Amino acid sequence: MVDVLLGLQWGDEGKGKVVDYLAEKYDVVARFQGGPNAGHTLILNGKKHVLHTIPSGVFRPGVINIIGNGVVIDPITLRREMENLIAAEVDFKDNLYISKKAHLILPSHRFLDAVMEADKGSSKIGSTLRGIGPTYTDKVARRGLRIGDIFAADFETRYNELKAIHLEMASIYPAVEFDFAAEDAKFMESVHYVKQYQFVEGEYFINQLLEQGKTVLAEGAQGSMLDIDFGTYPYVTSSNTISAGVCNGLGVSPSKIGEVIGITKAYCTRVGGGPFPTELLEATGERIRKAGGEFGATTGRPRRCGWIDLPQLKYTIMLSGVTQLVLTKADVLNDFEELYAATSYGYPDGSISEEVPYDMVNTAIQPIYKHYKGWNSSLEGIREFEQFPKELQGYILDLQAYLGVPFTMISIGPERESLIIREKEMV
Ligand code: GDP
Ligand code: IMO
Ligand code: MG
């Protein structure tokens, strides 16, 4: 069976931390979409690790990690990640497998990302500028290069042909500085470096493992509200981040999907441009940002902060068929006397809805909030749900009742151990 773990908001829900915890119970962890726009943070023995392309099961000895065909790979970032793991004495060489069908991010994809974003001015997507959009564009336009192509004799020729197309495309935009000579050289060196790792026909590989009875955890990147089809378009990423993306991002059939575990923070964040109905633009937002250390794991940008948005969560739970929920960063709200959760959206014409509108960008949404009393105490040392302050228990049970799916895990700190499991709630 393939269980799925994915973010239900705008990313950075704490997927890396929870995947690392759960990985112990699985034989395989696989990334199925996205690329180095992702930044998944793990804190192990007090040391921080940030993964961008490599699955978060890599710290668990014996767990197989697969980078699936739906992922886009920048060999430069991948090499850096590999070297960081080697420096941290993580032994992953025999346990990491890369699908040959994963598309390659070229330096000229990053260049295109930069020129197109610069040209957008105030309507910037706020892309991480990792070349994600242009790479998926080339995949769909049927001219992309796949990582399996690095073994072809004419790889450099094909690289130069694609780069020439990118330069031509970029010529219609105002110029942006980019050191092609240095980036091309770094790219080719990195391609050479990654060749020593294991490349597979990912779809056969994973199905053979499933046939042998192995269990797989598919690790989502980004969040459901950044999904190319269902997110706050056009302020989205360029892949399907919902559970449906697992099937085409790994080559497994829908009948193989088991549990779908959705993660939400106890509040909400977003990094980059685009609508965010419950955003707190004043002191409270700043307080959450500070308490939660809400700065991007990939770009270091401050994350926008706001209250948890239940219509939004209900929508993404529906899209992915979520069967269990994880609440992260509950501890960040320890010092708040008052908490709020949006339960519906009010519109300028006076109507109220619990649904996410077609066009979130141009629709003025006035969230309607439910008030909660904060727990106003530390959660340190707590190991069981029943030991939580009554207010926190009440908050979680109320969200669960509204969302119709049980919270089976509550995270109260960034470390692997700070996770409260509600065994009896397991579905
Ligand atoms: P991801 O992209 O979903 O893997 O999340 P990120 O790693 O980008 O962002 C989550 C941040 O919150 C990281 O800095 C984590 O170390 C941290 N984190 C995760 N869970 C918790 C939690 O329960 N409490 C606190 N305080 N921090 C957490
Ligand atoms: P993880 O996996 C949060 C956002 C960017 C931007 C938009 C498009 O760590 O949760 P892109 O680089 O894909 O062209 O950017 O999506 N974004 C993320 N926000 N977490 C992420 O990943 C993100 N990956 C992309 O900020 O608004
Ligand atoms: Mg992140």
Short mmCIF file of C-alpha atoms and ligand atoms in Angstrom, two decimals:
data_model
loop_
_atom_site.label_atom_id
_atom_site.label_comp_id
_atom_site.label_asym_id
_atom_site.label_seq_id
_atom_site.Cartn_x
_atom_site.Cartn_y
_atom_site.Cartn_z
CA MET A 1 0.00 0.00 0.00
CA VAL A 2 1.02 3.57 -0.59
CA ASP A 3 0.10 5.97 2.20
CA VAL A 4 0.34 9.65 1.42
CA LEU A 5 1.37 12.56 3.58
CA LEU A 6 0.76 16.05 2.27
CA GLY A 7 0.36 19.68 3.27
CA LEU A 8 -3.19 21.02 3.40
CA GLN A 9 -2.36 24.73 3.41
CA TRP A 10 0.19 26.83 1.47
CA GLY A 11 3.22 24.68 2.34
CA ASP A 12 5.66 24.49 5.26
CA GLU A 13 3.18 22.65 7.47
CA GLY A 14 5.97 20.54 8.95
CA LYS A 15 5.90 17.69 6.42
CA GLY A 16 9.62 16.93 6.73
CA LYS A 17 9.43 16.51 10.48
CA VAL A 18 6.41 14.22 10.38
CA VAL A 19 7.68 12.14 7.44
CA ASP A 20 10.95 11.61 9.28
CA TYR A 21 9.00 10.40 12.32
CA LEU A 22 6.73 8.11 10.32
CA ALA A 23 9.49 6.78 8.04
CA GLU A 24 10.49 4.28 10.70
CA LYS A 25 7.20 2.48 10.11
CA TYR A 26 7.63 2.28 6.31
CA ASP A 27 9.96 0.43 3.94
CA VAL A 28 9.98 3.21 1.36
CA VAL A 29 9.60 6.99 1.32
CA ALA A 30 9.02 8.62 -2.07
CA ARG A 31 8.76 12.19 -3.33
CA PHE A 32 6.24 12.46 -6.18
CA GLN A 33 6.19 16.12 -7.26
CA GLY A 34 7.83 19.50 -6.84
CA GLY A 35 11.54 20.04 -6.65
CA PRO A 36 14.02 22.24 -4.86
CA ASN A 37 11.31 24.86 -4.25
CA ALA A 38 10.56 22.59 -1.27
CA GLY A 39 12.43 23.02 1.99
CA HIS A 40 11.70 20.27 4.51
CA THR A 41 13.28 20.80 7.92
CA LEU A 42 14.27 18.03 10.32
CA ILE A 43 15.80 18.55 13.72
CA LEU A 44 17.73 15.49 14.84
CA ASN A 45 19.79 15.46 18.04
CA GLY A 46 19.63 19.24 18.06
CA LYS A 47 21.04 19.53 14.54
CA LYS A 48 19.00 21.12 11.74
CA HIS A 49 18.83 19.50 8.30
CA VAL A 50 16.93 20.98 5.35
CA LEU A 51 16.03 18.70 2.44
CA HIS A 52 14.91 20.01 -0.94
CA THR A 53 14.86 17.05 -3.33
CA ILE A 54 15.81 14.03 -1.25
CA PRO A 55 12.93 12.36 0.65
CA SER A 56 12.73 12.88 4.41
CA GLY A 57 13.13 9.15 5.08
CA VAL A 58 16.84 9.44 4.38
CA PHE A 59 17.82 9.64 8.06
CA ARG A 60 16.22 6.27 8.84
CA PRO A 61 18.66 3.41 8.25
CA GLY A 62 17.31 0.76 5.90
CA VAL A 63 14.50 2.90 4.49
CA ILE A 64 14.49 3.10 0.69
CA ASN A 65 14.12 6.65 -0.63
CA ILE A 66 12.80 7.29 -4.13
CA ILE A 67 12.81 10.52 -6.10
CA GLY A 68 9.86 9.88 -8.38
CA ASN A 69 9.27 10.76 -12.03
CA GLY A 70 6.96 13.63 -11.06
CA VAL A 71 9.80 15.49 -9.33
CA VAL A 72 11.94 18.07 -11.13
CA ILE A 73 15.62 17.78 -10.28
CA ASP A 74 18.36 20.37 -10.29
CA PRO A 75 21.62 18.39 -10.21
CA ILE A 76 23.37 21.36 -8.60
CA THR A 77 21.01 21.42 -5.61
CA LEU A 78 20.87 17.62 -5.47
CA ARG A 79 24.65 17.41 -5.31
CA ARG A 80 24.76 20.03 -2.54
CA GLU A 81 22.17 18.08 -0.56
CA MET A 82 24.12 14.87 -1.04
CA GLU A 83 27.34 16.51 0.10
CA ASN A 84 25.60 17.93 3.18
CA LEU A 85 24.31 14.47 4.08
CA ILE A 86 27.77 12.97 3.60
CA ALA A 87 29.23 15.69 5.83
CA ALA A 88 26.60 14.78 8.46
CA GLU A 89 27.69 11.13 8.11
CA VAL A 90 24.33 9.98 6.79
CA ASP A 91 24.77 6.80 4.81
CA PHE A 92 22.28 7.01 1.95
CA LYS A 93 24.12 5.83 -1.15
CA ASP A 94 22.61 2.34 -1.28
CA ASN A 95 19.12 3.50 -0.23
CA LEU A 96 18.47 6.35 -2.67
CA TYR A 97 16.90 5.69 -6.06
CA ILE A 98 16.17 8.28 -8.73
CA SER A 99 13.55 7.77 -11.40
CA LYS A 100 15.07 8.30 -14.84
CA LYS A 101 11.88 10.00 -15.96
CA ALA A 102 12.21 12.91 -13.51
CA HIS A 103 12.72 16.11 -15.49
CA LEU A 104 15.90 18.14 -15.27
CA ILE A 105 16.09 21.74 -14.15
CA LEU A 106 18.71 23.53 -16.27
CA PRO A 107 20.37 26.81 -15.24
CA SER A 108 18.48 28.39 -18.13
CA HIS A 109 15.20 27.31 -16.49
CA ARG A 110 16.23 29.30 -13.41
CA PHE A 111 17.18 32.18 -15.68
CA LEU A 112 13.73 32.08 -17.32
CA ASP A 113 12.07 31.98 -13.90
CA ALA A 114 14.03 35.11 -12.95
CA VAL A 115 13.29 37.12 -16.10
CA MET A 116 9.59 36.24 -16.09
CA GLU A 117 9.15 37.08 -12.39
CA ALA A 118 11.06 40.35 -12.77
CA ASP A 119 8.76 41.28 -15.63
CA LYS A 120 5.61 40.67 -13.54
CA GLY A 121 6.34 43.59 -11.23
CA SER A 122 3.72 43.90 -8.48
CA SER A 123 1.82 40.78 -9.63
CA LYS A 124 4.84 38.56 -8.90
CA ILE A 125 4.02 34.98 -7.93
CA GLY A 126 6.82 35.16 -5.40
CA SER A 127 8.43 32.10 -6.93
CA THR A 128 11.39 30.53 -5.16
CA LEU A 129 13.19 31.08 -8.52
CA ARG A 130 14.39 27.49 -8.59
CA GLY A 131 13.26 27.03 -12.22
CA ILE A 132 10.21 24.96 -11.27
CA GLY A 133 7.63 26.63 -13.56
CA PRO A 134 9.81 26.70 -16.70
CA THR A 135 10.86 23.05 -16.18
CA TYR A 136 7.28 21.77 -15.88
CA THR A 137 6.41 24.00 -18.86
CA ASP A 138 9.03 22.22 -20.96
CA LYS A 139 7.75 18.84 -19.76
CA VAL A 140 4.24 19.65 -20.94
CA ALA A 141 5.57 21.28 -24.12
CA ARG A 142 7.31 17.95 -24.83
CA ARG A 143 10.81 19.36 -25.20
CA GLY A 144 12.20 18.84 -21.68
CA LEU A 145 15.22 16.79 -20.72
CA ARG A 146 14.86 13.96 -18.24
CA ILE A 147 17.51 12.94 -15.78
CA GLY A 148 17.90 9.58 -17.57
CA ASP A 149 19.14 11.61 -20.57
CA ILE A 150 22.38 12.46 -18.76
CA PHE A 151 23.63 9.03 -19.85
CA ALA A 152 22.98 9.73 -23.56
CA ALA A 153 26.01 10.36 -25.77
CA ASP A 154 24.49 13.54 -27.17
CA PHE A 155 23.40 14.96 -23.80
CA GLU A 156 25.50 18.12 -24.07
CA THR A 157 24.17 18.85 -27.55
CA ARG A 158 20.59 18.47 -26.34
CA TYR A 159 21.38 20.63 -23.32
CA ASN A 160 22.71 23.39 -25.58
CA GLU A 161 19.71 23.13 -27.91
CA LEU A 162 17.27 23.54 -25.04
CA LYS A 163 19.31 26.37 -23.55
CA ALA A 164 19.22 28.16 -26.93
CA ILE A 165 15.41 27.93 -26.93
CA HIS A 166 15.36 29.41 -23.42
CA LEU A 167 17.60 32.30 -24.42
CA GLU A 168 15.34 33.01 -27.36
CA MET A 169 12.28 32.96 -25.07
CA ALA A 170 13.98 35.19 -22.51
CA SER A 171 14.85 37.78 -25.16
CA ILE A 172 11.31 39.19 -25.08
CA TYR A 173 11.74 40.10 -21.39
CA PRO A 174 13.95 42.77 -19.81
CA ALA A 175 17.38 41.35 -19.09
CA VAL A 176 18.40 39.92 -15.71
CA GLU A 177 21.97 39.25 -14.72
CA PHE A 178 22.98 35.60 -14.88
CA ASP A 179 26.47 34.08 -15.03
CA PHE A 180 25.90 31.36 -17.63
CA ALA A 181 29.54 30.36 -17.92
CA ALA A 182 29.76 29.59 -14.20
CA GLU A 183 26.29 27.99 -13.97
CA ASP A 184 26.80 25.78 -17.04
CA ALA A 185 30.10 24.54 -15.65
CA LYS A 186 28.58 23.85 -12.22
CA PHE A 187 25.68 22.03 -13.85
CA MET A 188 27.91 19.71 -15.91
CA GLU A 189 30.13 18.95 -12.92
CA SER A 190 27.07 18.15 -10.83
CA VAL A 191 25.63 15.92 -13.57
CA HIS A 192 28.88 14.01 -13.57
CA TYR A 193 28.77 13.77 -9.76
CA VAL A 194 25.22 12.41 -9.50
CA LYS A 195 25.88 9.71 -12.10
CA GLN A 196 27.42 7.56 -9.36
CA TYR A 197 23.96 7.12 -7.74
CA GLN A 198 21.21 4.63 -8.58
CA PHE A 199 18.88 5.46 -11.47
CA VAL A 200 15.84 3.26 -12.01
CA GLU A 201 12.71 2.79 -14.07
CA GLY A 202 10.84 4.26 -11.13
CA GLU A 203 7.41 2.89 -12.03
CA TYR A 204 8.67 -0.72 -12.31
CA PHE A 205 10.86 -0.32 -9.25
CA ILE A 206 8.10 0.91 -6.94
CA ASN A 207 5.53 -1.58 -8.22
CA GLN A 208 7.96 -4.45 -7.67
CA LEU A 209 8.48 -3.25 -4.10
CA LEU A 210 4.71 -3.10 -3.61
CA GLU A 211 4.38 -6.59 -5.05
CA GLN A 212 6.86 -7.78 -2.41
CA GLY A 213 4.57 -6.36 0.25
CA LYS A 214 6.68 -3.30 1.02
CA THR A 215 4.96 -0.26 2.47
CA VAL A 216 5.42 3.15 0.88
CA LEU A 217 4.94 6.64 2.28
CA ALA A 218 4.56 9.26 -0.45
CA GLU A 219 5.88 12.63 0.77
CA GLY A 220 4.13 15.67 -0.62
CA ALA A 221 5.88 18.96 -1.24
CA GLN A 222 4.35 22.44 -1.18
CA GLY A 223 0.73 22.54 -0.04
CA SER A 224 -2.68 21.78 -1.50
CA MET A 225 -3.51 25.48 -1.94
CA LEU A 226 -0.48 25.74 -4.24
CA ASP A 227 -1.81 22.95 -6.50
CA ILE A 228 -1.70 23.91 -10.19
CA ASP A 229 -5.38 22.98 -10.71
CA PHE A 230 -7.03 23.69 -7.36
CA GLY A 231 -4.79 26.25 -5.68
CA THR A 232 -5.12 30.03 -5.68
CA TYR A 233 -4.36 30.23 -9.40
CA PRO A 234 -2.18 31.83 -10.74
CA TYR A 235 -0.46 32.15 -7.38
CA VAL A 236 0.44 28.47 -7.31
CA THR A 237 3.31 26.14 -8.08
CA SER A 238 3.44 24.13 -11.32
CA SER A 239 2.60 20.62 -10.10
CA ASN A 240 -0.31 18.70 -8.62
CA THR A 241 0.34 18.76 -4.91
CA ILE A 242 -2.85 16.89 -3.92
CA SER A 243 -3.05 13.10 -3.49
CA ALA A 244 -3.92 12.59 -7.15
CA GLY A 245 -0.35 13.66 -7.95
CA VAL A 246 0.97 10.51 -6.28
CA CYS A 247 -0.31 8.25 -9.06
CA ASN A 248 1.29 10.04 -11.98
CA GLY A 249 4.28 11.20 -9.94
CA LEU A 250 5.30 7.65 -9.03
CA GLY A 251 3.51 5.40 -11.51
CA VAL A 252 1.23 3.69 -9.01
CA SER A 253 -2.45 3.05 -9.54
CA PRO A 254 -5.19 4.72 -7.45
CA SER A 255 -6.16 1.30 -6.07
CA LYS A 256 -2.79 1.17 -4.28
CA ILE A 257 -3.43 4.32 -2.24
CA GLY A 258 -4.19 3.69 1.45
CA GLU A 259 -4.20 6.31 4.17
CA VAL A 260 -4.03 9.96 3.19
CA ILE A 261 -2.50 11.95 6.03
CA GLY A 262 -3.05 15.70 5.81
CA ILE A 263 -0.99 18.21 7.77
CA THR A 264 -2.05 21.62 8.97
CA LYS A 265 -0.43 24.08 11.31
CA ALA A 266 -2.47 25.24 14.31
CA TYR A 267 -2.55 28.53 12.39
CA CYS A 268 -1.73 29.31 8.76
CA THR A 269 1.18 30.68 6.76
CA ARG A 270 1.96 31.54 3.18
CA VAL A 271 5.19 32.63 1.53
CA GLY A 272 5.15 34.58 -1.72
CA GLY A 273 2.27 36.47 -3.34
CA GLY A 274 -1.41 35.61 -3.65
CA PRO A 275 -4.61 35.57 -1.62
CA PHE A 276 -4.65 34.61 2.05
CA PRO A 277 -8.07 35.40 3.59
CA THR A 278 -7.09 34.97 7.25
CA GLU A 279 -3.78 36.82 7.00
CA LEU A 280 -2.95 38.99 10.02
CA LEU A 281 -1.22 42.11 8.81
CA GLU A 282 -0.74 43.73 12.20
CA ALA A 283 1.00 42.87 15.47
CA THR A 284 -0.64 39.46 15.92
CA GLY A 285 0.77 38.25 12.59
CA GLU A 286 4.20 39.44 13.60
CA ARG A 287 3.84 37.68 16.94
CA ILE A 288 3.04 34.37 15.26
CA ARG A 289 5.95 34.85 12.84
CA LYS A 290 8.31 35.40 15.73
CA ALA A 291 6.98 32.62 17.93
CA GLY A 292 6.90 30.14 15.03
CA GLY A 293 10.20 31.15 13.44
CA GLU A 294 8.22 31.63 10.24
CA PHE A 295 10.97 32.26 7.72
CA GLY A 296 11.31 30.21 4.52
CA ALA A 297 13.45 27.06 4.74
CA THR A 298 14.48 27.51 1.09
CA THR A 299 14.62 31.26 0.56
CA GLY A 300 14.70 32.70 4.10
CA ARG A 301 11.79 35.02 3.25
CA PRO A 302 9.44 35.99 6.11
CA ARG A 303 6.27 33.93 5.90
CA ARG A 304 2.91 35.68 6.03
CA CYS A 305 0.93 34.50 9.07
CA GLY A 306 -2.75 34.25 9.95
CA TRP A 307 -5.41 32.19 11.72
CA ILE A 308 -6.36 28.67 10.70
CA ASP A 309 -8.88 28.68 7.85
CA LEU A 310 -11.44 25.86 8.11
CA PRO A 311 -13.28 26.35 4.77
CA GLN A 312 -9.86 26.20 3.12
CA LEU A 313 -8.95 23.02 5.02
CA LYS A 314 -12.30 21.40 4.29
CA TYR A 315 -11.66 22.04 0.60
CA THR A 316 -8.21 20.46 0.55
CA ILE A 317 -9.34 17.52 2.71
CA MET A 318 -12.04 16.89 0.11
CA LEU A 319 -9.62 17.12 -2.82
CA SER A 320 -7.19 14.58 -1.39
CA GLY A 321 -9.60 12.28 0.43
CA VAL A 322 -7.75 12.86 3.70
CA THR A 323 -8.31 10.09 6.27
CA GLN A 324 -6.17 11.40 9.15
CA LEU A 325 -5.01 14.83 10.22
CA VAL A 326 -1.81 16.06 11.83
CA LEU A 327 -1.75 19.34 13.71
CA THR A 328 1.70 20.94 13.89
CA LYS A 329 3.19 23.88 15.73
CA ALA A 330 0.53 23.90 18.47
CA ASP A 331 3.29 25.09 20.84
CA VAL A 332 3.67 28.30 18.81
CA LEU A 333 0.33 29.48 20.19
CA ASN A 334 1.28 28.80 23.84
CA ASP A 335 1.39 32.47 24.79
CA PHE A 336 -1.79 33.57 23.04
CA GLU A 337 -4.72 34.47 25.23
CA GLU A 338 -7.18 34.49 22.35
CA LEU A 339 -7.28 32.31 19.24
CA TYR A 340 -9.49 32.37 16.19
CA ALA A 341 -10.46 29.98 13.42
CA ALA A 342 -12.28 31.04 10.26
CA THR A 343 -15.41 28.93 9.91
CA SER A 344 -16.96 30.57 6.83
CA TYR A 345 -16.38 33.32 4.28
CA GLY A 346 -18.48 36.48 4.09
CA TYR A 347 -18.78 38.37 0.78
CA PRO A 348 -19.45 42.03 0.00
CA ASP A 349 -23.03 41.21 -1.17
CA GLY A 350 -23.81 39.90 2.32
CA SER A 351 -23.74 36.23 1.40
CA ILE A 352 -21.90 33.66 3.49
CA SER A 353 -20.34 30.44 2.27
CA GLU A 354 -18.25 27.56 3.58
CA GLU A 355 -16.82 26.96 0.12
CA VAL A 356 -13.65 28.31 -1.45
CA PRO A 357 -14.62 30.62 -4.35
CA TYR A 358 -13.59 30.16 -7.99
CA ASP A 359 -11.45 33.26 -7.99
CA MET A 360 -9.85 33.88 -4.64
CA VAL A 361 -7.58 36.53 -6.14
CA ASN A 362 -10.30 39.00 -7.12
CA THR A 363 -12.93 38.11 -4.52
CA ALA A 364 -13.02 40.17 -1.35
CA ILE A 365 -13.41 37.59 1.41
CA GLN A 366 -14.24 38.60 4.96
CA PRO A 367 -13.58 35.53 7.10
CA ILE A 368 -16.11 34.84 9.84
CA TYR A 369 -14.28 33.72 12.93
CA LYS A 370 -14.95 31.51 15.88
CA HIS A 371 -13.21 32.56 19.05
CA TYR A 372 -11.28 30.22 21.34
CA LYS A 373 -9.67 30.87 24.67
CA GLY A 374 -5.92 30.16 24.52
CA TRP A 375 -4.27 27.59 26.83
CA ASN A 376 -1.63 30.08 27.82
CA SER A 377 0.87 27.57 29.14
CA SER A 378 3.86 25.56 28.08
CA LEU A 379 3.38 22.11 26.51
CA GLU A 380 6.85 20.95 27.36
CA GLY A 381 7.14 17.41 28.60
CA ILE A 382 3.62 16.46 27.58
CA ARG A 383 3.46 13.01 26.01
CA GLU A 384 -0.26 12.32 25.81
CA PHE A 385 -3.27 14.10 24.43
CA GLU A 386 -5.07 13.82 27.77
CA GLN A 387 -2.26 15.82 29.43
CA PHE A 388 -2.88 18.81 27.15
CA PRO A 389 -4.52 21.84 28.76
CA LYS A 390 -8.30 21.62 28.44
CA GLU A 391 -8.37 24.61 26.07
CA LEU A 392 -6.01 22.92 23.61
CA GLN A 393 -7.92 19.64 23.77
CA GLY A 394 -11.11 21.60 23.14
CA TYR A 395 -9.55 23.50 20.22
CA ILE A 396 -8.39 20.26 18.55
CA LEU A 397 -11.68 18.42 19.12
CA ASP A 398 -13.63 21.37 17.78
CA LEU A 399 -11.53 21.61 14.60
CA GLN A 400 -11.87 17.85 14.16
CA ALA A 401 -15.65 18.01 14.51
CA TYR A 402 -15.83 20.78 11.90
CA LEU A 403 -13.48 19.02 9.48
CA GLY A 404 -14.93 15.55 9.94
CA VAL A 405 -11.53 13.83 10.07
CA PRO A 406 -9.63 12.84 13.23
CA PHE A 407 -6.37 14.42 14.34
CA THR A 408 -4.14 11.40 14.97
CA MET A 409 -0.92 13.31 15.62
CA ILE A 410 -0.19 16.61 17.34
CA SER A 411 3.24 18.18 16.98
CA ILE A 412 4.43 20.41 19.81
CA GLY A 413 8.02 21.13 18.84
CA PRO A 414 10.41 20.86 15.91
CA GLU A 415 12.26 17.76 17.18
CA ARG A 416 11.46 14.25 16.03
CA GLU A 417 10.25 13.29 19.52
CA SER A 418 7.81 16.19 19.97
CA LEU A 419 4.88 14.37 18.47
CA ILE A 420 1.84 13.20 20.39
CA ILE A 421 0.19 10.14 18.87
CA ARG A 422 -3.49 9.52 19.49
CA GLU A 423 -3.44 5.76 18.92
CA LYS A 424 -7.08 5.24 19.71
CA GLU A 425 -8.02 7.78 17.08
CA MET A 426 -6.09 5.95 14.37
CA VAL A 427 -8.47 5.07 11.55
P1 GDP B 1 7.74 21.54 5.43
O1 GDP B 1 8.13 22.27 4.21
O2 GDP B 1 6.29 21.22 5.47
O3 GDP B 1 8.60 20.32 5.71
O4 GDP B 1 7.99 22.56 6.65
P2 GDP B 1 9.28 23.52 6.85
O5 GDP B 1 10.43 22.71 7.29
O6 GDP B 1 9.45 24.42 5.68
O7 GDP B 1 8.72 24.46 8.01
C1 GDP B 1 8.31 23.97 9.22
C2 GDP B 1 9.15 24.63 10.32
O8 GDP B 1 8.53 24.41 11.58
C3 GDP B 1 10.53 24.04 10.46
O9 GDP B 1 11.40 25.05 10.91
C4 GDP B 1 10.37 22.96 11.51
O10 GDP B 1 11.56 22.68 12.22
C5 GDP B 1 9.35 23.61 12.41
N1 GDP B 1 8.41 22.69 13.10
C6 GDP B 1 7.81 21.57 12.65
N2 GDP B 1 6.93 21.11 13.55
C7 GDP B 1 6.96 21.97 14.58
C8 GDP B 1 6.23 22.07 15.80
O11 GDP B 1 5.36 21.27 16.12
N3 GDP B 1 6.54 23.12 16.63
C9 GDP B 1 7.48 24.05 16.31
N4 GDP B 1 7.70 25.04 17.16
N5 GDP B 1 8.17 23.99 15.16
C10 GDP B 1 7.90 22.98 14.31
P1 IMO B 2 7.44 23.09 0.99
O1 IMO B 2 7.53 21.73 0.36
C1 IMO B 2 5.87 27.14 0.78
C2 IMO B 2 5.46 28.92 -3.19
C3 IMO B 2 6.39 30.06 -3.52
C4 IMO B 2 5.52 30.83 -4.50
C5 IMO B 2 4.78 29.73 -5.26
C6 IMO B 2 5.42 29.35 -6.57
O2 IMO B 2 8.65 23.48 1.75
O3 IMO B 2 6.17 23.23 1.77
P2 IMO B 2 7.65 28.10 -7.32
O4 IMO B 2 9.04 28.20 -6.81
O5 IMO B 2 7.05 26.74 -7.17
O6 IMO B 2 7.50 28.66 -8.68
O7 IMO B 2 6.80 29.10 -6.37
O8 IMO B 2 4.79 28.61 -4.39
N1 IMO B 2 6.14 27.68 -2.75
C7 IMO B 2 6.18 27.27 -1.47
N2 IMO B 2 5.70 27.84 -0.35
N3 IMO B 2 6.47 25.93 0.84
C8 IMO B 2 6.94 25.33 -0.28
O9 IMO B 2 7.41 24.08 -0.27
C9 IMO B 2 6.83 26.02 -1.50
N4 IMO B 2 7.20 25.75 -2.78
C10 IMO B 2 6.76 26.77 -3.52
O10 IMO B 2 6.70 30.81 -2.38
O11 IMO B 2 4.57 31.58 -3.78
MG MG B 3 9.07 24.07 3.65
#
